[in-house]
């Protein structure tokens, strides 16, 4: 189990700085565990000899017990020598080798017992011997884990001979015992590795904490010096603060004067904006007055049906331009009413399909005139919205007209309707001139046009999209525009609240019928 360090760089730097100290601390932990290991070894060896005295070779038992005693004595002498020497971090490596040699010798002695003291005719004594060896391994796991590979030096020579003897005995029971021994050894080794990682990390953290204490002490000394310097700076800043206060008073006076000027400028701008709105309204009404006689004259010319082709051509031009001028005047008047808050809606529950049909019918002449292909996609289910039928049809028609104007002749226009649980969306897309990215955020501003070149002179005054945005917002909806850039076409989407219920459907039927 690896514990995260304070940071990757700090952990690597700390490991390289304290490698010898950590290794010496691990060796010290090993020697601190020696007394308990020696006691456990002596007691378990005596018990094994006592239990197997009647079953195994007594000379072999005696020799093995003497070897265990010699090993215990040698390791005890090594412990005393280590305690007297109290080695430094640089001198700890030889003591580690001596310790590991003693561990390996002890493991070989226990492995010898597992192989040569194995009682062929008694399952009970076989299990007893395996239990003792497993206990020795389990105890060694905690005492030898602080140092890498120490536990492996004891584990393998201790259990391997006994495992070989069990497997060679034959039979299902002994085969199962051998497999369990292998699993037990693997588990003990994995736990030992985790314990070793935990001990190593704890030691590293201990030395890191010592470094931290040293750093904090140094930081305290530096902070003391900084505080003394700061006291001097405070005195200087107090003088500067007095000067700054005087400057602030002068600046506040200038800000007050500038604020008054801005207030007067704002009032003038509001007045100019009000006059502009009044002028637009007056201009719309004044432009509408000459349109009526022009249209009447065109109707008279249609009834007379002049035979001269040039006269018919001139009559048709006057008719188309009069219609175009009438639309511009209507848009201009609508914008003026919206800005002045004089426009009112006549809301009712509407079937959106009826609104779409009315808008397509109104825009069809311009679409056909420019030879565009219009593809309308409507869902089979009827969706209801709450709004003014005339104004919503005007919104969709304005988007279709906008697509027709800014798409080259023979282009394509798509109109699609979709709905979610809360709203209905209308999408109008074309493959026209597109919208530059810098103009896209301002496309709904008043008098804003994507292309003002002479070839787009029929584009109008740039108020159609403004009308769309204002009317959609008055219906509680939203409108958005998207374009990949010039020449990539554009898409406008209208999102309106959706309504449900039988009463709304009946209201829609009555409204659509009217």
PDB file of N, CA, C and O in Angstrom, residues 407-473:
ATOM      1  N   UNK A 407     -29.346  34.329 -49.853  1.00  0.00           N
ATOM      2  CA  UNK A 407     -28.938  33.092 -50.504  1.00  0.00           C
ATOM      3  C   UNK A 407     -28.962  33.323 -52.006  1.00  0.00           C
ATOM      4  O   UNK A 407     -29.934  33.879 -52.541  1.00  0.00           O
ATOM      5  N   UNK A 408     -27.879  32.932 -52.674  1.00  0.00           N
ATOM      6  CA  UNK A 408     -27.818  33.125 -54.117  1.00  0.00           C
ATOM      7  C   UNK A 408     -28.944  32.368 -54.803  1.00  0.00           C
ATOM      8  O   UNK A 408     -29.454  31.366 -54.295  1.00  0.00           O
ATOM      9  N   UNK A 409     -29.322  32.848 -55.970  1.00  0.00           N
ATOM     10  CA  UNK A 409     -30.429  32.253 -56.728  1.00  0.00           C
ATOM     11  C   UNK A 409     -30.179  30.761 -56.934  1.00  0.00           C
ATOM     12  O   UNK A 409     -29.050  30.328 -57.208  1.00  0.00           O
ATOM     13  N   UNK A 410     -31.264  29.982 -56.797  1.00  0.00           N
ATOM     14  CA  UNK A 410     -31.155  28.544 -56.926  1.00  0.00           C
ATOM     15  C   UNK A 410     -30.647  27.860 -55.665  1.00  0.00           C
ATOM     16  O   UNK A 410     -30.227  26.710 -55.719  1.00  0.00           O
ATOM     17  N   UNK A 411     -30.694  28.552 -54.529  1.00  0.00           N
ATOM     18  CA  UNK A 411     -30.204  27.982 -53.278  1.00  0.00           C
ATOM     19  C   UNK A 411     -31.239  27.091 -52.598  1.00  0.00           C
ATOM     20  O   UNK A 411     -32.299  26.803 -53.150  1.00  0.00           O
ATOM     21  N   UNK A 412     -30.898  26.680 -51.394  1.00  0.00           N
ATOM     22  CA  UNK A 412     -31.781  25.787 -50.634  1.00  0.00           C
ATOM     23  C   UNK A 412     -32.097  26.406 -49.276  1.00  0.00           C
ATOM     24  O   UNK A 412     -31.223  26.999 -48.642  1.00  0.00           O
ATOM     25  N   UNK A 413     -33.334  26.242 -48.860  1.00  0.00           N
ATOM     26  CA  UNK A 413     -33.801  26.730 -47.561  1.00  0.00           C
ATOM     27  C   UNK A 413     -34.529  25.572 -46.871  1.00  0.00           C
ATOM     28  O   UNK A 413     -35.360  24.895 -47.482  1.00  0.00           O
ATOM     29  N   UNK A 414     -34.182  25.341 -45.600  1.00  0.00           N
ATOM     30  CA  UNK A 414     -34.821  24.274 -44.820  1.00  0.00           C
ATOM     31  C   UNK A 414     -35.591  24.892 -43.653  1.00  0.00           C
ATOM     32  O   UNK A 414     -35.060  25.772 -42.955  1.00  0.00           O
ATOM     33  N   UNK A 415     -36.813  24.459 -43.436  1.00  0.00           N
ATOM     34  CA  UNK A 415     -37.625  24.869 -42.297  1.00  0.00           C
ATOM     35  C   UNK A 415     -38.051  23.604 -41.565  1.00  0.00           C
ATOM     36  O   UNK A 415     -38.680  22.717 -42.168  1.00  0.00           O
ATOM     37  N   UNK A 416     -37.696  23.505 -40.296  1.00  0.00           N
ATOM     38  CA  UNK A 416     -38.002  22.294 -39.521  1.00  0.00           C
ATOM     39  C   UNK A 416     -38.593  22.688 -38.179  1.00  0.00           C
ATOM     40  O   UNK A 416     -38.251  23.725 -37.611  1.00  0.00           O
ATOM     41  N   UNK A 417     -39.494  21.841 -37.676  1.00  0.00           N
ATOM     42  CA  UNK A 417     -40.144  22.054 -36.380  1.00  0.00           C
ATOM     43  C   UNK A 417     -39.878  20.826 -35.520  1.00  0.00           C
ATOM     44  O   UNK A 417     -40.014  19.688 -35.990  1.00  0.00           O
ATOM     45  N   UNK A 418     -39.480  21.048 -34.282  1.00  0.00           N
ATOM     46  CA  UNK A 418     -39.299  19.967 -33.322  1.00  0.00           C
ATOM     47  C   UNK A 418     -39.759  20.451 -31.952  1.00  0.00           C
ATOM     48  O   UNK A 418     -39.903  21.661 -31.738  1.00  0.00           O
ATOM     49  N   UNK A 419     -39.974  19.517 -31.044  1.00  0.00           N
ATOM     50  CA  UNK A 419     -40.519  19.889 -29.734  1.00  0.00           C
ATOM     51  C   UNK A 419     -39.907  19.018 -28.652  1.00  0.00           C
ATOM     52  O   UNK A 419     -39.501  17.874 -28.890  1.00  0.00           O
ATOM     53  N   UNK A 420     -39.813  19.584 -27.448  1.00  0.00           N
ATOM     54  CA  UNK A 420     -39.426  18.848 -26.245  1.00  0.00           C
ATOM     55  C   UNK A 420     -40.599  18.904 -25.271  1.00  0.00           C
ATOM     56  O   UNK A 420     -41.700  19.311 -25.631  1.00  0.00           O
ATOM     57  N   UNK A 421     -40.365  18.509 -24.043  1.00  0.00           N
ATOM     58  CA  UNK A 421     -41.434  18.514 -23.046  1.00  0.00           C
ATOM     59  C   UNK A 421     -41.858  19.932 -22.671  1.00  0.00           C
ATOM     60  O   UNK A 421     -42.984  20.146 -22.230  1.00  0.00           O
ATOM     61  N   UNK A 422     -40.967  20.912 -22.848  1.00  0.00           N
ATOM     62  CA  UNK A 422     -41.259  22.257 -22.344  1.00  0.00           C
ATOM     63  C   UNK A 422     -41.350  23.314 -23.430  1.00  0.00           C
ATOM     64  O   UNK A 422     -41.900  24.380 -23.176  1.00  0.00           O
ATOM     65  N   UNK A 423     -40.810  23.039 -24.618  1.00  0.00           N
ATOM     66  CA  UNK A 423     -40.814  24.098 -25.619  1.00  0.00           C
ATOM     67  C   UNK A 423     -40.888  23.514 -27.019  1.00  0.00           C
ATOM     68  O   UNK A 423     -40.605  22.343 -27.249  1.00  0.00           O
ATOM     69  N   UNK A 424     -41.263  24.391 -27.962  1.00  0.00           N
ATOM     70  CA  UNK A 424     -41.321  24.062 -29.376  1.00  0.00           C
ATOM     71  C   UNK A 424     -40.282  24.911 -30.092  1.00  0.00           C
ATOM     72  O   UNK A 424     -40.162  26.107 -29.830  1.00  0.00           O
ATOM     73  N   UNK A 425     -39.523  24.294 -31.011  1.00  0.00           N
ATOM     74  CA  UNK A 425     -38.437  24.988 -31.703  1.00  0.00           C
ATOM     75  C   UNK A 425     -38.700  24.988 -33.200  1.00  0.00           C
ATOM     76  O   UNK A 425     -39.143  23.992 -33.774  1.00  0.00           O
ATOM     77  N   UNK A 426     -38.431  26.154 -33.821  1.00  0.00           N
ATOM     78  CA  UNK A 426     -38.547  26.327 -35.271  1.00  0.00           C
ATOM     79  C   UNK A 426     -37.169  26.686 -35.790  1.00  0.00           C
ATOM     80  O   UNK A 426     -36.560  27.660 -35.332  1.00  0.00           O
ATOM     81  N   UNK A 427     -36.652  25.917 -36.756  1.00  0.00           N
ATOM     82  CA  UNK A 427     -35.319  26.141 -37.300  1.00  0.00           C
ATOM     83  C   UNK A 427     -35.431  26.515 -38.775  1.00  0.00           C
ATOM     84  O   UNK A 427     -36.099  25.807 -39.551  1.00  0.00           O
ATOM     85  N   UNK A 428     -34.790  27.616 -39.163  1.00  0.00           N
ATOM     86  CA  UNK A 428     -34.737  28.047 -40.560  1.00  0.00           C
ATOM     87  C   UNK A 428     -33.263  28.073 -40.954  1.00  0.00           C
ATOM     88  O   UNK A 428     -32.474  28.849 -40.399  1.00  0.00           O
ATOM     89  N   UNK A 429     -32.879  27.239 -41.921  1.00  0.00           N
ATOM     90  CA  UNK A 429     -31.472  27.109 -42.313  1.00  0.00           C
ATOM     91  C   UNK A 429     -31.348  27.310 -43.815  1.00  0.00           C
ATOM     92  O   UNK A 429     -32.247  26.963 -44.584  1.00  0.00           O
ATOM     93  N   UNK A 430     -30.219  27.887 -44.248  1.00  0.00           N
ATOM     94  CA  UNK A 430     -29.979  28.104 -45.666  1.00  0.00           C
ATOM     95  C   UNK A 430     -28.519  27.819 -45.986  1.00  0.00           C
ATOM     96  O   UNK A 430     -27.693  27.652 -45.079  1.00  0.00           O
ATOM     97  N   UNK A 431     -28.204  27.774 -47.277  1.00  0.00           N
ATOM     98  CA  UNK A 431     -26.820  27.598 -47.729  1.00  0.00           C
ATOM     99  C   UNK A 431     -26.324  28.867 -48.389  1.00  0.00           C
ATOM    100  O   UNK A 431     -25.625  28.839 -49.398  1.00  0.00           O
ATOM    101  N   UNK A 432     -26.696  29.992 -47.791  1.00  0.00           N
ATOM    102  CA  UNK A 432     -26.386  31.289 -48.365  1.00  0.00           C
ATOM    103  C   UNK A 432     -25.020  31.831 -47.982  1.00  0.00           C
ATOM    104  O   UNK A 432     -24.064  31.090 -47.751  1.00  0.00           O
ATOM    105  N   UNK A 433     -24.945  33.168 -47.878  1.00  0.00           N
ATOM    106  CA  UNK A 433     -23.654  33.867 -47.707  1.00  0.00           C
ATOM    107  C   UNK A 433     -23.078  33.675 -46.320  1.00  0.00           C
ATOM    108  O   UNK A 433     -21.893  33.919 -46.107  1.00  0.00           O
ATOM    109  N   UNK A 434     -23.881  33.221 -45.332  1.00  0.00           N
ATOM    110  CA  UNK A 434     -23.357  33.029 -43.985  1.00  0.00           C
ATOM    111  C   UNK A 434     -23.200  34.348 -43.239  1.00  0.00           C
ATOM    112  O   UNK A 434     -23.516  35.436 -43.745  1.00  0.00           O
ATOM    113  N   UNK A 435     -22.697  34.248 -42.014  1.00  0.00           N
ATOM    114  CA  UNK A 435     -22.546  35.417 -41.141  1.00  0.00           C
ATOM    115  C   UNK A 435     -21.126  35.422 -40.593  1.00  0.00           C
ATOM    116  O   UNK A 435     -20.678  34.417 -40.014  1.00  0.00           O
ATOM    117  N   UNK A 436     -20.377  36.517 -40.745  1.00  0.00           N
ATOM    118  CA  UNK A 436     -19.033  36.586 -40.145  1.00  0.00           C
ATOM    119  C   UNK A 436     -19.116  36.455 -38.624  1.00  0.00           C
ATOM    120  O   UNK A 436     -20.085  36.861 -37.994  1.00  0.00           O
ATOM    121  N   UNK A 437     -18.068  35.884 -38.036  1.00  0.00           N
ATOM    122  CA  UNK A 437     -18.066  35.646 -36.591  1.00  0.00           C
ATOM    123  C   UNK A 437     -18.145  36.953 -35.799  1.00  0.00           C
ATOM    124  O   UNK A 437     -18.761  37.001 -34.736  1.00  0.00           O
ATOM    125  N   UNK A 438     -17.508  38.025 -36.309  1.00  0.00           N
ATOM    126  CA  UNK A 438     -17.533  39.287 -35.566  1.00  0.00           C
ATOM    127  C   UNK A 438     -18.906  39.950 -35.608  1.00  0.00           C
ATOM    128  O   UNK A 438     -19.239  40.754 -34.733  1.00  0.00           O
ATOM    129  N   UNK A 439     -19.741  39.599 -36.605  1.00  0.00           N
ATOM    130  CA  UNK A 439     -21.077  40.191 -36.708  1.00  0.00           C
ATOM    131  C   UNK A 439     -22.132  39.345 -36.006  1.00  0.00           C
ATOM    132  O   UNK A 439     -23.202  39.857 -35.645  1.00  0.00           O
ATOM    133  N   UNK A 440     -21.844  38.064 -35.785  1.00  0.00           N
ATOM    134  CA  UNK A 440     -22.845  37.152 -35.235  1.00  0.00           C
ATOM    135  C   UNK A 440     -23.441  37.632 -33.907  1.00  0.00           C
ATOM    136  O   UNK A 440     -24.658  37.541 -33.713  1.00  0.00           O
ATOM    137  N   UNK A 441     -22.653  38.164 -32.949  1.00  0.00           N
ATOM    138  CA  UNK A 441     -23.265  38.630 -31.687  1.00  0.00           C
ATOM    139  C   UNK A 441     -24.181  39.836 -31.856  1.00  0.00           C
ATOM    140  O   UNK A 441     -24.979  40.134 -30.971  1.00  0.00           O
ATOM    141  N   UNK A 442     -24.070  40.556 -32.998  1.00  0.00           N
ATOM    142  CA  UNK A 442     -24.856  41.785 -33.191  1.00  0.00           C
ATOM    143  C   UNK A 442     -25.885  41.633 -34.309  1.00  0.00           C
ATOM    144  O   UNK A 442     -26.426  42.636 -34.777  1.00  0.00           O
ATOM    145  N   UNK A 443     -26.155  40.391 -34.736  1.00  0.00           N
ATOM    146  CA  UNK A 443     -27.002  40.196 -35.903  1.00  0.00           C
ATOM    147  C   UNK A 443     -28.440  40.641 -35.652  1.00  0.00           C
ATOM    148  O   UNK A 443     -29.168  40.993 -36.586  1.00  0.00           O
ATOM    149  N   UNK A 444     -28.877  40.661 -34.367  1.00  0.00           N
ATOM    150  CA  UNK A 444     -30.250  41.078 -34.053  1.00  0.00           C
ATOM    151  C   UNK A 444     -30.348  42.557 -33.683  1.00  0.00           C
ATOM    152  O   UNK A 444     -31.416  43.013 -33.281  1.00  0.00           O
ATOM    153  N   UNK A 445     -29.236  43.297 -33.796  1.00  0.00           N
ATOM    154  CA  UNK A 445     -29.286  44.723 -33.496  1.00  0.00           C
ATOM    155  C   UNK A 445     -30.015  45.468 -34.610  1.00  0.00           C
ATOM    156  O   UNK A 445     -30.047  45.025 -35.778  1.00  0.00           O
ATOM    157  N   UNK A 446     -30.554  46.617 -34.251  1.00  0.00           N
ATOM    158  CA  UNK A 446     -31.299  47.418 -35.220  1.00  0.00           C
ATOM    159  C   UNK A 446     -30.371  47.924 -36.316  1.00  0.00           C
ATOM    160  O   UNK A 446     -29.251  48.366 -36.033  1.00  0.00           O
ATOM    161  N   UNK A 447     -30.819  47.832 -37.576  1.00  0.00           N
ATOM    162  CA  UNK A 447     -30.095  48.280 -38.775  1.00  0.00           C
ATOM    163  C   UNK A 447     -28.810  47.502 -39.005  1.00  0.00           C
ATOM    164  O   UNK A 447     -27.875  47.999 -39.631  1.00  0.00           O
ATOM    165  N   UNK A 448     -28.739  46.256 -38.508  1.00  0.00           N
ATOM    166  CA  UNK A 448     -27.554  45.422 -38.714  1.00  0.00           C
ATOM    167  C   UNK A 448     -27.806  44.499 -39.889  1.00  0.00           C
ATOM    168  O   UNK A 448     -28.871  43.878 -39.993  1.00  0.00           O
ATOM    169  N   UNK A 449     -26.806  44.407 -40.816  1.00  0.00           N
ATOM    170  CA  UNK A 449     -26.928  43.552 -41.987  1.00  0.00           C
ATOM    171  C   UNK A 449     -25.637  42.782 -42.173  1.00  0.00           C
ATOM    172  O   UNK A 449     -24.537  43.309 -41.968  1.00  0.00           O
ATOM    173  N   UNK A 450     -25.781  41.505 -42.579  1.00  0.00           N
ATOM    174  CA  UNK A 450     -24.597  40.667 -42.756  1.00  0.00           C
ATOM    175  C   UNK A 450     -23.798  41.064 -43.988  1.00  0.00           C
ATOM    176  O   UNK A 450     -22.596  40.939 -44.034  1.00  0.00           O
ATOM    177  N   UNK A 451     -24.445  41.535 -45.031  1.00  0.00           N
ATOM    178  CA  UNK A 451     -23.759  41.875 -46.280  1.00  0.00           C
ATOM    179  C   UNK A 451     -24.371  43.165 -46.815  1.00  0.00           C
ATOM    180  O   UNK A 451     -25.552  43.217 -47.126  1.00  0.00           O
ATOM    181  N   UNK A 452     -23.571  44.231 -46.911  1.00  0.00           N
ATOM    182  CA  UNK A 452     -24.065  45.526 -47.361  1.00  0.00           C
ATOM    183  C   UNK A 452     -23.503  45.875 -48.739  1.00  0.00           C
ATOM    184  O   UNK A 452     -23.421  47.042 -49.121  1.00  0.00           O
ATOM    185  N   UNK A 453     -23.068  44.883 -49.504  1.00  0.00           N
ATOM    186  CA  UNK A 453     -22.520  45.122 -50.834  1.00  0.00           C
ATOM    187  C   UNK A 453     -23.654  45.459 -51.790  1.00  0.00           C
ATOM    188  O   UNK A 453     -24.820  45.172 -51.541  1.00  0.00           O
ATOM    189  N   UNK A 454     -23.343  46.058 -52.935  1.00  0.00           N
ATOM    190  CA  UNK A 454     -24.404  46.451 -53.876  1.00  0.00           C
ATOM    191  C   UNK A 454     -25.247  45.282 -54.346  1.00  0.00           C
ATOM    192  O   UNK A 454     -26.432  45.436 -54.609  1.00  0.00           O
ATOM    193  N   UNK A 455     -24.652  44.066 -54.429  1.00  0.00           N
ATOM    194  CA  UNK A 455     -25.453  42.942 -54.916  1.00  0.00           C
ATOM    195  C   UNK A 455     -26.511  42.536 -53.924  1.00  0.00           C
ATOM    196  O   UNK A 455     -27.412  41.772 -54.234  1.00  0.00           O
ATOM    197  N   UNK A 456     -26.429  43.012 -52.674  1.00  0.00           N
ATOM    198  CA  UNK A 456     -27.437  42.705 -51.660  1.00  0.00           C
ATOM    199  C   UNK A 456     -28.303  43.925 -51.371  1.00  0.00           C
ATOM    200  O   UNK A 456     -28.865  44.068 -50.308  1.00  0.00           O
ATOM    201  N   UNK A 457     -28.415  44.807 -52.347  1.00  0.00           N
ATOM    202  CA  UNK A 457     -29.150  46.045 -52.096  1.00  0.00           C
ATOM    203  C   UNK A 457     -30.602  45.781 -51.758  1.00  0.00           C
ATOM    204  O   UNK A 457     -31.250  46.583 -51.108  1.00  0.00           O
ATOM    205  N   UNK A 458     -31.148  44.625 -52.169  1.00  0.00           N
ATOM    206  CA  UNK A 458     -32.537  44.313 -51.877  1.00  0.00           C
ATOM    207  C   UNK A 458     -32.720  43.820 -50.459  1.00  0.00           C
ATOM    208  O   UNK A 458     -33.812  43.435 -50.074  1.00  0.00           O
ATOM    209  N   UNK A 459     -31.643  43.817 -49.662  1.00  0.00           N
ATOM    210  CA  UNK A 459     -31.722  43.240 -48.324  1.00  0.00           C
ATOM    211  C   UNK A 459     -32.561  44.015 -47.357  1.00  0.00           C
ATOM    212  O   UNK A 459     -32.904  43.505 -46.310  1.00  0.00           O
ATOM    213  N   UNK A 460     -32.909  45.245 -47.606  1.00  0.00           N
ATOM    214  CA  UNK A 460     -33.761  46.009 -46.705  1.00  0.00           C
ATOM    215  C   UNK A 460     -32.964  46.905 -45.777  1.00  0.00           C
ATOM    216  O   UNK A 460     -31.800  47.232 -46.034  1.00  0.00           O
ATOM    217  N   UNK A 461     -33.599  47.301 -44.681  1.00  0.00           N
ATOM    218  CA  UNK A 461     -33.009  48.267 -43.750  1.00  0.00           C
ATOM    219  C   UNK A 461     -32.279  47.597 -42.597  1.00  0.00           C
ATOM    220  O   UNK A 461     -31.698  48.279 -41.767  1.00  0.00           O
ATOM    221  N   UNK A 462     -32.332  46.289 -42.489  1.00  0.00           N
ATOM    222  CA  UNK A 462     -31.687  45.619 -41.363  1.00  0.00           C
ATOM    223  C   UNK A 462     -32.512  45.663 -40.099  1.00  0.00           C
ATOM    224  O   UNK A 462     -31.974  45.745 -39.000  1.00  0.00           O
ATOM    225  N   UNK A 463     -33.847  45.646 -40.238  1.00  0.00           N
ATOM    226  CA  UNK A 463     -34.711  45.686 -39.054  1.00  0.00           C
ATOM    227  C   UNK A 463     -35.567  44.425 -38.923  1.00  0.00           C
ATOM    228  O   UNK A 463     -36.252  44.241 -37.919  1.00  0.00           O
ATOM    229  N   UNK A 464     -35.520  43.543 -39.929  1.00  0.00           N
ATOM    230  CA  UNK A 464     -36.342  42.334 -39.880  1.00  0.00           C
ATOM    231  C   UNK A 464     -35.968  41.421 -38.731  1.00  0.00           C
ATOM    232  O   UNK A 464     -36.837  40.924 -38.001  1.00  0.00           O
ATOM    233  N   UNK A 465     -34.661  41.186 -38.533  1.00  0.00           N
ATOM    234  CA  UNK A 465     -34.228  40.320 -37.434  1.00  0.00           C
ATOM    235  C   UNK A 465     -34.460  40.975 -36.087  1.00  0.00           C
ATOM    236  O   UNK A 465     -34.690  40.290 -35.085  1.00  0.00           O
ATOM    237  N   UNK A 466     -34.369  42.302 -36.030  1.00  0.00           N
ATOM    238  CA  UNK A 466     -34.697  43.001 -34.777  1.00  0.00           C
ATOM    239  C   UNK A 466     -36.151  42.755 -34.402  1.00  0.00           C
ATOM    240  O   UNK A 466     -36.482  42.493 -33.236  1.00  0.00           O
ATOM    241  N   UNK A 467     -37.040  42.818 -35.411  1.00  0.00           N
ATOM    242  CA  UNK A 467     -38.454  42.533 -35.168  1.00  0.00           C
ATOM    243  C   UNK A 467     -38.637  41.089 -34.676  1.00  0.00           C
ATOM    244  O   UNK A 467     -39.409  40.826 -33.748  1.00  0.00           O
ATOM    245  N   UNK A 468     -37.906  40.175 -35.289  1.00  0.00           N
ATOM    246  CA  UNK A 468     -38.009  38.769 -34.885  1.00  0.00           C
ATOM    247  C   UNK A 468     -37.661  38.616 -33.410  1.00  0.00           C
ATOM    248  O   UNK A 468     -38.394  37.995 -32.630  1.00  0.00           O
ATOM    249  N   UNK A 469     -36.546  39.171 -33.009  1.00  0.00           N
ATOM    250  CA  UNK A 469     -36.085  39.022 -31.623  1.00  0.00           C
ATOM    251  C   UNK A 469     -37.081  39.646 -30.656  1.00  0.00           C
ATOM    252  O   UNK A 469     -37.447  39.045 -29.632  1.00  0.00           O
ATOM    253  N   UNK A 470     -37.528  40.874 -30.933  1.00  0.00           N
ATOM    254  CA  UNK A 470     -38.442  41.559 -30.015  1.00  0.00           C
ATOM    255  C   UNK A 470     -39.779  40.820 -29.912  1.00  0.00           C
ATOM    256  O   UNK A 470     -40.321  40.631 -28.808  1.00  0.00           O
ATOM    257  N   UNK A 471     -40.324  40.373 -31.043  1.00  0.00           N
ATOM    258  CA  UNK A 471     -41.623  39.696 -31.007  1.00  0.00           C
ATOM    259  C   UNK A 471     -41.522  38.336 -30.310  1.00  0.00           C
ATOM    260  O   UNK A 471     -42.423  37.946 -29.551  1.00  0.00           O
ATOM    261  N   UNK A 472     -40.436  37.603 -30.553  1.00  0.00           N
ATOM    262  CA  UNK A 472     -40.274  36.310 -29.883  1.00  0.00           C
ATOM    263  C   UNK A 472     -40.144  36.503 -28.371  1.00  0.00           C
ATOM    264  O   UNK A 472     -40.731  35.756 -27.576  1.00  0.00           O
ATOM    265  N   UNK A 473     -39.393  37.521 -27.958  1.00  0.00           N
ATOM    266  CA  UNK A 473     -39.258  37.787 -26.522  1.00  0.00           C
ATOM    267  C   UNK A 473     -40.583  38.202 -25.903  1.00  0.00           C
ATOM    268  O   UNK A 473     -40.868  37.872 -24.748  1.00  0.00           O
TER     269      UNK A 473
END
